[in-house]
Amino acid sequence: MSASIDLTTAIRSIPDYPKPGIIFRDITTLLGDAVAFRQAVDELVAPYKALGIDKVAGIEARGFILGGALAHQLGAGFVPIRKKGKLPHQTVRMAYSLEYGTDEMEIHVDALKPGEKVILTDDLIATGGTAEGAVKLIRQLGAEIVSACFVIDLPEIGGRKKLEALGVEVRTLVE
Ligand code: PRP
Ligand code: HPA
């Protein structure tokens, strides 16, 4: 097995995006690096391999990329959680808080069955408002959220603590 790389070196930081004072952590460089992408997926998936996971739920948009890879490795199904108005079939909708304001996300009403074991994934957790909304949707359908995983945690913003307070295990790769 080859030595592991420091994944922080594969993540690009863009100053003043999307607005002045914000440093945007851009994972497109990690996704485009075959070694880093594989390592990130392998590290995210390792703790879940023996847990009998039924579905991986990915949050639009970058959670789709990670979630598809995780689902494939786990032999699980993939479920998209999308911004409102994008899913074609009947949905359940949930308001969620953003850093400034609120938005709404949706899941197909039949995407998860009661009791199914679900992993939630996204590229990054900041305030945790987005992931909190997703956890509520998963639970509203009666499924069990086993864990939530992210490539990047911004610990000073407190999202991990918000999810843990909901009783959700959180796994992240880099801070
Ligand atoms: C980003 C990121 C997470 C969310 C994290 O998505 O991909 O989904 O913000 O922030 P939070 O923990 O404070 O909720 P964004 O809302 O920028 O949407 P996008 O994926 O469509 O670009
Ligand atoms: N990158 C991606 N999504 C985000 C970020 C970031 O730096 N901050 C809040 N959401």
mmCIF file of C-alpha atoms and ligand atoms in Angstrom:
data_model
loop_
_atom_site.group_PDB
_atom_site.id
_atom_site.type_symbol
_atom_site.label_atom_id
_atom_site.label_comp_id
_atom_site.label_asym_id
_atom_site.label_seq_id
_atom_site.Cartn_x
_atom_site.Cartn_y
_atom_site.Cartn_z
ATOM 1 C CA MET A 1 0.000 0.000 0.000
ATOM 2 C CA SER A 2 1.357 3.477 -0.852
ATOM 3 C CA ALA A 3 1.894 6.133 1.842
ATOM 4 C CA SER A 4 -1.038 8.423 2.515
ATOM 5 C CA ILE A 5 -0.906 12.069 1.515
ATOM 6 C CA ASP A 6 -1.899 15.146 3.503
ATOM 7 C CA LEU A 7 -5.353 15.874 2.069
ATOM 8 C CA THR A 8 -5.163 19.548 3.089
ATOM 9 C CA THR A 9 -2.580 20.022 0.324
ATOM 10 C CA ALA A 10 -5.175 18.892 -2.250
ATOM 11 C CA ILE A 11 -7.789 21.451 -1.136
ATOM 12 C CA ARG A 12 -7.602 24.920 -2.693
ATOM 13 C CA SER A 13 -8.377 28.032 -0.662
ATOM 14 C CA ILE A 14 -9.951 30.951 -2.494
ATOM 15 C CA PRO A 15 -9.807 34.263 -0.618
ATOM 16 C CA ASP A 16 -12.812 36.614 -0.730
ATOM 17 C CA TYR A 17 -15.211 34.066 -2.284
ATOM 18 C CA PRO A 18 -18.205 34.277 -2.416
ATOM 19 C CA LYS A 19 -17.776 37.590 -0.604
ATOM 20 C CA PRO A 20 -14.989 39.671 0.941
ATOM 21 C CA GLY A 21 -13.482 38.184 4.114
ATOM 22 C CA ILE A 22 -14.526 34.563 3.394
ATOM 23 C CA ILE A 23 -11.854 31.983 2.564
ATOM 24 C CA PHE A 24 -13.629 29.380 0.416
ATOM 25 C CA ARG A 25 -12.321 25.802 0.776
ATOM 26 C CA ASP A 26 -12.588 24.405 -2.739
ATOM 27 C CA ILE A 27 -12.570 20.595 -3.034
ATOM 28 C CA THR A 28 -12.650 20.534 -6.851
ATOM 29 C CA THR A 29 -8.854 20.257 -6.767
ATOM 30 C CA LEU A 30 -9.089 17.237 -4.448
ATOM 31 C CA LEU A 31 -11.719 15.632 -6.678
ATOM 32 C CA GLY A 32 -9.520 16.174 -9.721
ATOM 33 C CA ASP A 33 -6.507 14.515 -8.079
ATOM 34 C CA ALA A 34 -6.898 10.750 -8.550
ATOM 35 C CA VAL A 35 -4.751 9.850 -5.531
ATOM 36 C CA ALA A 36 -6.358 12.368 -3.180
ATOM 37 C CA PHE A 37 -9.920 11.554 -4.282
ATOM 38 C CA ARG A 38 -9.393 7.836 -3.794
ATOM 39 C CA GLN A 39 -7.758 8.350 -0.404
ATOM 40 C CA ALA A 40 -10.546 10.658 0.794
ATOM 41 C CA VAL A 41 -13.245 8.165 -0.231
ATOM 42 C CA ASP A 42 -11.335 5.232 1.300
ATOM 43 C CA GLU A 43 -10.870 7.101 4.590
ATOM 44 C CA LEU A 44 -14.499 8.222 4.734
ATOM 45 C CA VAL A 45 -15.886 4.764 4.005
ATOM 46 C CA ALA A 46 -13.600 2.620 6.215
ATOM 47 C CA PRO A 47 -15.533 2.926 9.519
ATOM 48 C CA TYR A 48 -18.838 2.036 7.835
ATOM 49 C CA LYS A 49 -17.913 -1.129 5.940
ATOM 50 C CA ALA A 50 -19.206 -3.659 8.451
ATOM 51 C CA LEU A 51 -22.313 -1.748 9.529
ATOM 52 C CA GLY A 52 -24.820 -2.954 6.927
ATOM 53 C CA ILE A 53 -25.523 0.526 5.562
ATOM 54 C CA ASP A 54 -28.587 0.589 3.280
ATOM 55 C CA LYS A 55 -28.323 4.101 1.782
ATOM 56 C CA VAL A 56 -25.919 7.016 1.477
ATOM 57 C CA ALA A 57 -27.660 10.411 1.391
ATOM 58 C CA GLY A 58 -25.678 13.167 -0.325
ATOM 59 C CA ILE A 59 -26.370 16.901 0.000
ATOM 60 C CA GLU A 60 -26.456 18.982 -3.193
ATOM 61 C CA ALA A 61 -24.099 19.641 -4.791
ATOM 62 C CA ARG A 62 -20.698 18.284 -3.763
ATOM 63 C CA GLY A 63 -22.256 15.674 -1.474
ATOM 64 C CA PHE A 64 -23.516 13.974 -4.656
ATOM 65 C CA ILE A 65 -19.964 13.346 -5.862
ATOM 66 C CA LEU A 66 -18.729 11.932 -2.565
ATOM 67 C CA GLY A 67 -21.981 10.110 -1.864
ATOM 68 C CA GLY A 68 -21.982 8.229 -5.153
ATOM 69 C CA ALA A 69 -18.474 6.954 -4.491
ATOM 70 C CA LEU A 70 -19.278 6.004 -0.887
ATOM 71 C CA ALA A 71 -22.474 4.208 -1.897
ATOM 72 C CA HIS A 72 -20.586 2.211 -4.521
ATOM 73 C CA GLN A 73 -17.948 1.142 -2.013
ATOM 74 C CA LEU A 74 -20.556 0.193 0.606
ATOM 75 C CA GLY A 75 -22.820 -1.654 -1.817
ATOM 76 C CA ALA A 76 -25.524 0.809 -0.733
ATOM 77 C CA GLY A 77 -28.054 2.916 -2.620
ATOM 78 C CA PHE A 78 -27.612 6.653 -3.150
ATOM 79 C CA VAL A 79 -30.249 9.248 -2.217
ATOM 80 C CA PRO A 80 -30.019 12.920 -3.263
ATOM 81 C CA ILE A 81 -31.076 15.705 -0.898
ATOM 82 C CA ARG A 82 -31.719 18.702 -3.142
ATOM 83 C CA LYS A 83 -32.563 22.353 -2.981
ATOM 84 C CA LYS A 84 -36.316 22.890 -3.380
ATOM 85 C CA GLY A 85 -37.987 22.456 -6.739
ATOM 86 C CA LYS A 86 -35.404 20.111 -8.293
ATOM 87 C CA LEU A 87 -36.750 16.640 -7.496
ATOM 88 C CA PRO A 88 -39.457 15.380 -9.886
ATOM 89 C CA HIS A 89 -41.521 13.060 -7.665
ATOM 90 C CA GLN A 90 -43.412 13.778 -4.433
ATOM 91 C CA THR A 91 -41.107 15.186 -1.759
ATOM 92 C CA VAL A 92 -40.788 16.043 1.899
ATOM 93 C CA ARG A 93 -39.485 19.592 2.377
ATOM 94 C CA MET A 94 -37.486 21.114 5.246
ATOM 95 C CA ALA A 95 -36.405 24.686 5.944
ATOM 96 C CA TYR A 96 -32.778 25.031 7.006
ATOM 97 C CA SER A 97 -30.611 27.863 8.230
ATOM 98 C CA LEU A 98 -27.743 29.310 6.250
ATOM 99 C CA GLU A 99 -25.139 31.694 7.615
ATOM 100 C CA TYR A 100 -27.417 34.552 6.554
ATOM 101 C CA GLY A 101 -31.067 33.557 6.099
ATOM 102 C CA THR A 102 -32.866 30.321 5.335
ATOM 103 C CA ASP A 103 -33.584 28.049 2.372
ATOM 104 C CA GLU A 104 -35.489 24.790 1.828
ATOM 105 C CA MET A 105 -34.303 21.310 0.858
ATOM 106 C CA GLU A 106 -36.184 18.213 -0.240
ATOM 107 C CA ILE A 107 -35.980 14.445 -0.381
ATOM 108 C CA HIS A 108 -38.220 12.097 -2.370
ATOM 109 C CA VAL A 109 -40.925 10.770 -0.058
ATOM 110 C CA ASP A 110 -40.132 7.153 -1.011
ATOM 111 C CA ALA A 111 -36.321 7.471 -1.079
ATOM 112 C CA LEU A 112 -35.868 5.878 2.355
ATOM 113 C CA LYS A 113 -37.881 3.205 4.145
ATOM 114 C CA PRO A 114 -38.497 3.177 7.909
ATOM 115 C CA GLY A 115 -35.588 1.527 9.706
ATOM 116 C CA GLU A 116 -33.095 1.809 6.841
ATOM 117 C CA LYS A 117 -29.558 2.615 7.981
ATOM 118 C CA VAL A 118 -28.280 5.821 6.385
ATOM 119 C CA ILE A 119 -24.961 7.673 6.156
ATOM 120 C CA LEU A 120 -25.163 11.393 5.352
ATOM 121 C CA THR A 121 -22.340 13.077 3.435
ATOM 122 C CA ASP A 122 -21.210 16.469 2.135
ATOM 123 C CA ASP A 123 -17.929 18.192 1.308
ATOM 124 C CA LEU A 124 -17.864 20.504 4.323
ATOM 125 C CA ILE A 125 -19.603 21.336 7.581
ATOM 126 C CA ALA A 126 -19.573 24.975 8.676
ATOM 127 C CA THR A 127 -22.578 26.132 10.761
ATOM 128 C CA GLY A 128 -24.165 22.688 10.390
ATOM 129 C CA GLY A 129 -27.485 24.224 9.319
ATOM 130 C CA THR A 130 -27.527 22.338 6.018
ATOM 131 C CA ALA A 131 -26.649 18.989 7.582
ATOM 132 C CA GLU A 132 -29.171 19.540 10.390
ATOM 133 C CA GLY A 133 -31.942 19.975 7.816
ATOM 134 C CA ALA A 134 -30.839 16.798 6.061
ATOM 135 C CA VAL A 135 -30.816 14.822 9.325
ATOM 136 C CA LYS A 136 -34.374 15.990 10.017
ATOM 137 C CA LEU A 137 -35.533 14.870 6.557
ATOM 138 C CA ILE A 138 -33.936 11.442 6.970
ATOM 139 C CA ARG A 139 -35.556 11.002 10.377
ATOM 140 C CA GLN A 140 -38.906 12.268 9.098
ATOM 141 C CA LEU A 141 -38.971 9.318 6.688
ATOM 142 C CA GLY A 142 -38.350 6.976 9.626
ATOM 143 C CA ALA A 143 -34.828 5.992 8.604
ATOM 144 C CA GLU A 144 -31.906 5.715 11.021
ATOM 145 C CA ILE A 145 -29.032 8.166 10.611
ATOM 146 C CA VAL A 146 -25.983 6.100 11.547
ATOM 147 C CA SER A 147 -23.345 8.790 10.967
ATOM 148 C CA ALA A 148 -22.585 11.969 9.030
ATOM 149 C CA CYS A 149 -19.251 12.422 7.264
ATOM 150 C CA PHE A 150 -17.527 15.368 5.630
ATOM 151 C CA VAL A 151 -14.122 15.945 4.078
ATOM 152 C CA ILE A 152 -13.709 19.316 5.850
ATOM 153 C CA ASP A 153 -14.727 20.540 9.301
ATOM 154 C CA LEU A 154 -14.574 24.250 10.140
ATOM 155 C CA PRO A 155 -14.565 23.617 13.928
ATOM 156 C CA GLU A 156 -14.624 27.240 15.043
ATOM 157 C CA ILE A 157 -18.068 27.653 13.399
ATOM 158 C CA GLY A 158 -19.620 24.873 15.473
ATOM 159 C CA GLY A 159 -21.443 22.617 12.997
ATOM 160 C CA ARG A 160 -20.054 19.388 14.412
ATOM 161 C CA LYS A 161 -21.358 20.232 17.883
ATOM 162 C CA LYS A 162 -24.770 21.091 16.429
ATOM 163 C CA LEU A 163 -25.075 17.649 14.813
ATOM 164 C CA GLU A 164 -23.705 15.828 17.855
ATOM 165 C CA ALA A 165 -26.331 17.585 19.980
ATOM 166 C CA LEU A 166 -28.924 15.918 17.718
ATOM 167 C CA GLY A 167 -27.369 12.545 18.572
ATOM 168 C CA VAL A 168 -25.554 12.159 15.254
ATOM 169 C CA GLU A 169 -22.020 10.768 15.101
ATOM 170 C CA VAL A 170 -19.808 13.052 12.968
ATOM 171 C CA ARG A 171 -16.678 12.004 11.077
ATOM 172 C CA THR A 172 -14.429 14.439 9.220
ATOM 173 C CA LEU A 173 -11.044 14.122 7.526
ATOM 174 C CA VAL A 174 -9.405 17.554 7.842
ATOM 175 C CA GLU A 175 -9.901 20.803 9.740
HETATM 176 C C1 PRP B 1 -21.990 24.484 1.178
HETATM 177 C C2 PRP B 1 -21.437 23.122 1.516
HETATM 178 C C3 PRP B 1 -22.454 22.581 2.486
HETATM 179 C C4 PRP B 1 -22.892 23.817 3.225
HETATM 180 C C5 PRP B 1 -22.185 23.904 4.549
HETATM 181 O O1 PRP B 1 -22.982 24.362 0.210
HETATM 182 O O2 PRP B 1 -21.289 22.296 0.372
HETATM 183 O O3 PRP B 1 -23.563 21.976 1.825
HETATM 184 O O4 PRP B 1 -22.511 24.951 2.417
HETATM 185 O O5 PRP B 1 -22.574 25.039 5.269
HETATM 186 P P1 PRP B 1 -23.321 24.979 6.681
HETATM 187 O O6 PRP B 1 -22.655 23.893 7.500
HETATM 188 O O7 PRP B 1 -23.082 26.341 7.251
HETATM 189 O O8 PRP B 1 -24.762 24.703 6.450
HETATM 190 P P2 PRP B 1 -23.696 25.633 -0.438
HETATM 191 O O9 PRP B 1 -24.811 26.086 0.458
HETATM 192 O O10 PRP B 1 -22.624 26.639 -0.760
HETATM 193 O O11 PRP B 1 -24.380 25.069 -1.737
HETATM 194 P P3 PRP B 1 -23.788 24.383 -3.084
HETATM 195 O O12 PRP B 1 -23.306 23.016 -2.693
HETATM 196 O O13 PRP B 1 -24.979 24.305 -3.991
HETATM 197 O O14 PRP B 1 -22.668 25.251 -3.605
HETATM 198 N N1 HPA B 2 -16.396 25.689 0.979
HETATM 199 C C1 HPA B 2 -17.521 25.046 0.608
HETATM 200 N N2 HPA B 2 -18.681 25.248 1.185
HETATM 201 C C2 HPA B 2 -18.756 26.125 2.194
HETATM 202 C C3 HPA B 2 -17.636 26.820 2.631
HETATM 203 C C4 HPA B 2 -16.396 26.599 2.004
HETATM 204 O O1 HPA B 2 -15.346 27.173 2.376
HETATM 205 N N3 HPA B 2 -18.024 27.608 3.674
HETATM 206 C C5 HPA B 2 -19.348 27.395 3.854
HETATM 207 N N4 HPA B 2 -19.791 26.499 2.968
#
